[in-house]
């Protein structure tokens, strides 16, 4: 038994398994090298949400959401005819009032450096992609997205 344990330890040390480049909590996620339909990058301190591409076909959509900033962010997909910078704010004035908009998909807190997948089904129409952490939307963390 000791020989097997020692052998296993030596094997593990020699065969250092690397974690995939795009991983969250040890699980591989879609990333820029493939697997995702739409790549989302959340930035601070320049307060931006970038989408590549900015439009997609109706149906299933796989987002790969990367927090490239230093702060915690979240991600919301909102179906709306409103301009990206005209969503209604809650009483505090620091967040979009999600009770007044149609949030069709979302991710909770995304830690700095993490890349998180989100699969959803989107109908044709205009959308706004945002971070809704207090003050982040108003600072500019939003972008228009079109589903055709």
PDB file of C-alpha atoms in Angstrom:
ATOM      1  CA  UNK A   1       0.000   0.000   0.000  1.00  0.00           C
ATOM      2  CA  UNK A   2       2.851   2.370   0.835  1.00  0.00           C
ATOM      3  CA  UNK A   3       4.446   1.675  -2.541  1.00  0.00           C
ATOM      4  CA  UNK A   4       1.160   2.483  -4.312  1.00  0.00           C
ATOM      5  CA  UNK A   5       0.664   5.710  -2.349  1.00  0.00           C
ATOM      6  CA  UNK A   6       4.247   6.812  -2.951  1.00  0.00           C
ATOM      7  CA  UNK A   7       3.980   5.911  -6.645  1.00  0.00           C
ATOM      8  CA  UNK A   8       0.727   7.870  -6.949  1.00  0.00           C
ATOM      9  CA  UNK A   9       2.281  10.907  -5.293  1.00  0.00           C
ATOM     10  CA  UNK A  10       5.283  10.797  -7.610  1.00  0.00           C
ATOM     11  CA  UNK A  11       3.020  10.374 -10.659  1.00  0.00           C
ATOM     12  CA  UNK A  12       0.916  13.368  -9.604  1.00  0.00           C
ATOM     13  CA  UNK A  13       4.019  15.510  -9.135  1.00  0.00           C
ATOM     14  CA  UNK A  14       5.422  14.548 -12.548  1.00  0.00           C
ATOM     15  CA  UNK A  15       2.081  14.854 -14.381  1.00  0.00           C
ATOM     16  CA  UNK A  16       1.080  18.338 -13.302  1.00  0.00           C
ATOM     17  CA  UNK A  17      -2.370  18.651 -14.886  1.00  0.00           C
ATOM     18  CA  UNK A  18      -3.018  22.221 -15.899  1.00  0.00           C
ATOM     19  CA  UNK A  19      -6.419  23.763 -15.438  1.00  0.00           C
ATOM     20  CA  UNK A  20      -8.055  24.824 -18.737  1.00  0.00           C
ATOM     21  CA  UNK A  21      -7.311  28.422 -19.736  1.00  0.00           C
ATOM     22  CA  UNK A  22     -10.992  29.342 -19.393  1.00  0.00           C
ATOM     23  CA  UNK A  23     -12.052  27.902 -16.075  1.00  0.00           C
ATOM     24  CA  UNK A  24     -14.251  28.841 -13.170  1.00  0.00           C
ATOM     25  CA  UNK A  25     -13.991  26.764 -10.028  1.00  0.00           C
ATOM     26  CA  UNK A  26     -11.995  24.147 -11.926  1.00  0.00           C
ATOM     27  CA  UNK A  27     -14.661  23.626 -14.616  1.00  0.00           C
ATOM     28  CA  UNK A  28     -13.964  24.475 -18.225  1.00  0.00           C
ATOM     29  CA  UNK A  29     -16.127  27.231 -19.665  1.00  0.00           C
ATOM     30  CA  UNK A  30     -16.520  28.682 -23.146  1.00  0.00           C
ATOM     31  CA  UNK A  31     -13.909  31.257 -24.038  1.00  0.00           C
ATOM     32  CA  UNK A  32     -12.505  33.295 -26.884  1.00  0.00           C
ATOM     33  CA  UNK A  33     -10.972  30.181 -28.435  1.00  0.00           C
ATOM     34  CA  UNK A  34     -14.392  28.635 -29.103  1.00  0.00           C
ATOM     35  CA  UNK A  35     -17.552  27.278 -27.563  1.00  0.00           C
ATOM     36  CA  UNK A  36     -19.429  30.537 -27.073  1.00  0.00           C
ATOM     37  CA  UNK A  37     -21.611  32.358 -29.576  1.00  0.00           C
ATOM     38  CA  UNK A  38     -21.223  35.802 -27.966  1.00  0.00           C
ATOM     39  CA  UNK A  39     -18.207  36.966 -25.974  1.00  0.00           C
ATOM     40  CA  UNK A  40     -19.002  39.515 -23.263  1.00  0.00           C
ATOM     41  CA  UNK A  41     -16.293  41.494 -21.490  1.00  0.00           C
ATOM     42  CA  UNK A  42     -17.086  43.524 -18.373  1.00  0.00           C
ATOM     43  CA  UNK A  43     -14.568  46.334 -17.730  1.00  0.00           C
ATOM     44  CA  UNK A  44     -13.656  48.704 -14.950  1.00  0.00           C
ATOM     45  CA  UNK A  45     -12.469  51.375 -14.324  1.00  0.00           C
ATOM     46  CA  UNK A  46     -13.553  52.410 -17.846  1.00  0.00           C
ATOM     47  CA  UNK A  47     -17.051  51.029 -17.053  1.00  0.00           C
ATOM     48  CA  UNK A  48     -18.007  49.188 -20.227  1.00  0.00           C
ATOM     49  CA  UNK A  49     -19.798  46.080 -21.418  1.00  0.00           C
ATOM     50  CA  UNK A  50     -18.395  44.841 -24.725  1.00  0.00           C
ATOM     51  CA  UNK A  51     -20.179  42.243 -26.862  1.00  0.00           C
ATOM     52  CA  UNK A  52     -18.667  40.408 -29.823  1.00  0.00           C
ATOM     53  CA  UNK A  53     -20.683  40.136 -32.003  1.00  0.00           C
ATOM     54  CA  UNK A  54     -23.281  42.825 -31.231  1.00  0.00           C
ATOM     55  CA  UNK A  55     -26.093  40.896 -32.929  1.00  0.00           C
ATOM     56  CA  UNK A  56     -27.071  37.257 -33.200  1.00  0.00           C
ATOM     57  CA  UNK A  57     -29.735  35.013 -34.726  1.00  0.00           C
ATOM     58  CA  UNK A  58     -32.876  34.233 -32.729  1.00  0.00           C
ATOM     59  CA  UNK A  59     -32.806  30.962 -30.826  1.00  0.00           C
ATOM     60  CA  UNK A  60     -30.284  29.451 -28.448  1.00  0.00           C
ATOM     61  CA  UNK A  61     -27.401  31.755 -27.557  1.00  0.00           C
ATOM     62  CA  UNK A  62     -24.326  30.915 -25.535  1.00  0.00           C
ATOM     63  CA  UNK A  63     -22.702  33.869 -23.787  1.00  0.00           C
ATOM     64  CA  UNK A  64     -19.197  33.696 -22.343  1.00  0.00           C
ATOM     65  CA  UNK A  65     -19.031  36.500 -19.777  1.00  0.00           C
ATOM     66  CA  UNK A  66     -15.573  37.609 -18.673  1.00  0.00           C
ATOM     67  CA  UNK A  67     -15.004  39.959 -15.773  1.00  0.00           C
ATOM     68  CA  UNK A  68     -11.871  41.715 -17.017  1.00  0.00           C
ATOM     69  CA  UNK A  69     -12.082  44.303 -14.270  1.00  0.00           C
ATOM     70  CA  UNK A  70     -10.915  44.389 -10.674  1.00  0.00           C
ATOM     71  CA  UNK A  71     -14.362  44.636  -9.045  1.00  0.00           C
ATOM     72  CA  UNK A  72     -17.279  42.220  -8.755  1.00  0.00           C
ATOM     73  CA  UNK A  73     -19.805  42.548 -11.593  1.00  0.00           C
ATOM     74  CA  UNK A  74     -23.027  40.832 -12.634  1.00  0.00           C
ATOM     75  CA  UNK A  75     -24.713  40.417 -16.003  1.00  0.00           C
ATOM     76  CA  UNK A  76     -28.294  40.986 -17.175  1.00  0.00           C
ATOM     77  CA  UNK A  77     -29.885  40.481 -20.600  1.00  0.00           C
ATOM     78  CA  UNK A  78     -32.874  42.830 -20.865  1.00  0.00           C
ATOM     79  CA  UNK A  79     -35.437  42.740 -23.660  1.00  0.00           C
ATOM     80  CA  UNK A  80     -36.457  46.352 -24.295  1.00  0.00           C
ATOM     81  CA  UNK A  81     -37.178  49.007 -26.889  1.00  0.00           C
ATOM     82  CA  UNK A  82     -35.560  51.618 -24.637  1.00  0.00           C
ATOM     83  CA  UNK A  83     -32.142  53.060 -25.430  1.00  0.00           C
ATOM     84  CA  UNK A  84     -29.280  51.351 -23.627  1.00  0.00           C
ATOM     85  CA  UNK A  85     -28.770  54.375 -21.368  1.00  0.00           C
ATOM     86  CA  UNK A  86     -32.473  55.021 -20.679  1.00  0.00           C
ATOM     87  CA  UNK A  87     -33.518  52.076 -18.496  1.00  0.00           C
ATOM     88  CA  UNK A  88     -35.575  53.015 -15.411  1.00  0.00           C
ATOM     89  CA  UNK A  89     -33.667  53.256 -12.128  1.00  0.00           C
ATOM     90  CA  UNK A  90     -34.923  52.104  -8.729  1.00  0.00           C
ATOM     91  CA  UNK A  91     -35.722  54.536  -5.903  1.00  0.00           C
ATOM     92  CA  UNK A  92     -32.068  54.672  -4.833  1.00  0.00           C
ATOM     93  CA  UNK A  93     -31.076  55.838  -8.319  1.00  0.00           C
ATOM     94  CA  UNK A  94     -28.101  53.457  -8.267  1.00  0.00           C
ATOM     95  CA  UNK A  95     -29.511  50.374 -10.050  1.00  0.00           C
ATOM     96  CA  UNK A  96     -31.837  49.546 -12.927  1.00  0.00           C
ATOM     97  CA  UNK A  97     -35.251  48.702 -11.477  1.00  0.00           C
ATOM     98  CA  UNK A  98     -35.501  45.089 -12.611  1.00  0.00           C
ATOM     99  CA  UNK A  99     -39.218  45.034 -11.714  1.00  0.00           C
ATOM    100  CA  UNK A 100     -39.825  47.561 -14.521  1.00  0.00           C
ATOM    101  CA  UNK A 101     -37.861  45.783 -17.257  1.00  0.00           C
ATOM    102  CA  UNK A 102     -37.921  42.329 -18.844  1.00  0.00           C
ATOM    103  CA  UNK A 103     -34.782  40.546 -17.590  1.00  0.00           C
ATOM    104  CA  UNK A 104     -34.670  37.418 -19.774  1.00  0.00           C
ATOM    105  CA  UNK A 105     -31.335  35.998 -18.564  1.00  0.00           C
ATOM    106  CA  UNK A 106     -28.893  36.826 -15.804  1.00  0.00           C
ATOM    107  CA  UNK A 107     -25.756  35.882 -13.930  1.00  0.00           C
ATOM    108  CA  UNK A 108     -25.139  36.731 -10.282  1.00  0.00           C
ATOM    109  CA  UNK A 109     -21.868  38.064  -8.965  1.00  0.00           C
ATOM    110  CA  UNK A 110     -18.861  37.416 -11.201  1.00  0.00           C
ATOM    111  CA  UNK A 111     -15.516  37.727  -9.470  1.00  0.00           C
ATOM    112  CA  UNK A 112     -12.672  39.630 -11.126  1.00  0.00           C
ATOM    113  CA  UNK A 113     -10.839  37.388 -13.585  1.00  0.00           C
ATOM    114  CA  UNK A 114     -13.628  34.799 -13.892  1.00  0.00           C
ATOM    115  CA  UNK A 115     -15.226  33.694 -17.155  1.00  0.00           C
ATOM    116  CA  UNK A 116     -18.763  32.363 -16.719  1.00  0.00           C
ATOM    117  CA  UNK A 117     -21.016  30.719 -19.347  1.00  0.00           C
ATOM    118  CA  UNK A 118     -24.689  31.572 -19.793  1.00  0.00           C
ATOM    119  CA  UNK A 119     -26.981  29.653 -22.141  1.00  0.00           C
ATOM    120  CA  UNK A 120     -30.343  31.165 -22.991  1.00  0.00           C
ATOM    121  CA  UNK A 121     -32.986  31.311 -25.714  1.00  0.00           C
ATOM    122  CA  UNK A 122     -33.590  34.754 -27.228  1.00  0.00           C
ATOM    123  CA  UNK A 123     -36.426  35.883 -29.486  1.00  0.00           C
ATOM    124  CA  UNK A 124     -35.861  38.449 -32.230  1.00  0.00           C
ATOM    125  CA  UNK A 125     -35.762  42.021 -30.991  1.00  0.00           C
ATOM    126  CA  UNK A 126     -33.678  44.671 -29.262  1.00  0.00           C
ATOM    127  CA  UNK A 127     -31.862  43.970 -25.989  1.00  0.00           C
ATOM    128  CA  UNK A 128     -29.633  45.803 -23.561  1.00  0.00           C
ATOM    129  CA  UNK A 129     -26.793  43.985 -21.795  1.00  0.00           C
ATOM    130  CA  UNK A 130     -25.843  45.493 -18.432  1.00  0.00           C
ATOM    131  CA  UNK A 131     -24.035  45.131 -15.147  1.00  0.00           C
ATOM    132  CA  UNK A 132     -26.539  46.033 -12.435  1.00  0.00           C
ATOM    133  CA  UNK A 133     -24.239  46.304  -9.422  1.00  0.00           C
ATOM    134  CA  UNK A 134     -25.120  49.666  -7.751  1.00  0.00           C
ATOM    135  CA  UNK A 135     -23.673  52.629  -9.740  1.00  0.00           C
ATOM    136  CA  UNK A 136     -22.183  50.416 -12.486  1.00  0.00           C
ATOM    137  CA  UNK A 137     -25.047  50.841 -14.996  1.00  0.00           C
ATOM    138  CA  UNK A 138     -25.079  54.622 -14.554  1.00  0.00           C
ATOM    139  CA  UNK A 139     -21.275  54.680 -14.923  1.00  0.00           C
ATOM    140  CA  UNK A 140     -21.653  53.186 -18.425  1.00  0.00           C
ATOM    141  CA  UNK A 141     -21.772  49.405 -18.044  1.00  0.00           C
ATOM    142  CA  UNK A 142     -24.365  48.772 -20.757  1.00  0.00           C
ATOM    143  CA  UNK A 143     -24.490  48.006 -24.450  1.00  0.00           C
ATOM    144  CA  UNK A 144     -27.150  47.445 -27.102  1.00  0.00           C
ATOM    145  CA  UNK A 145     -27.574  43.952 -28.515  1.00  0.00           C
ATOM    146  CA  UNK A 146     -29.838  42.869 -31.377  1.00  0.00           C
ATOM    147  CA  UNK A 147     -31.355  39.462 -32.020  1.00  0.00           C
ATOM    148  CA  UNK A 148     -32.512  38.992 -35.615  1.00  0.00           C
TER     149      UNK A 148
END
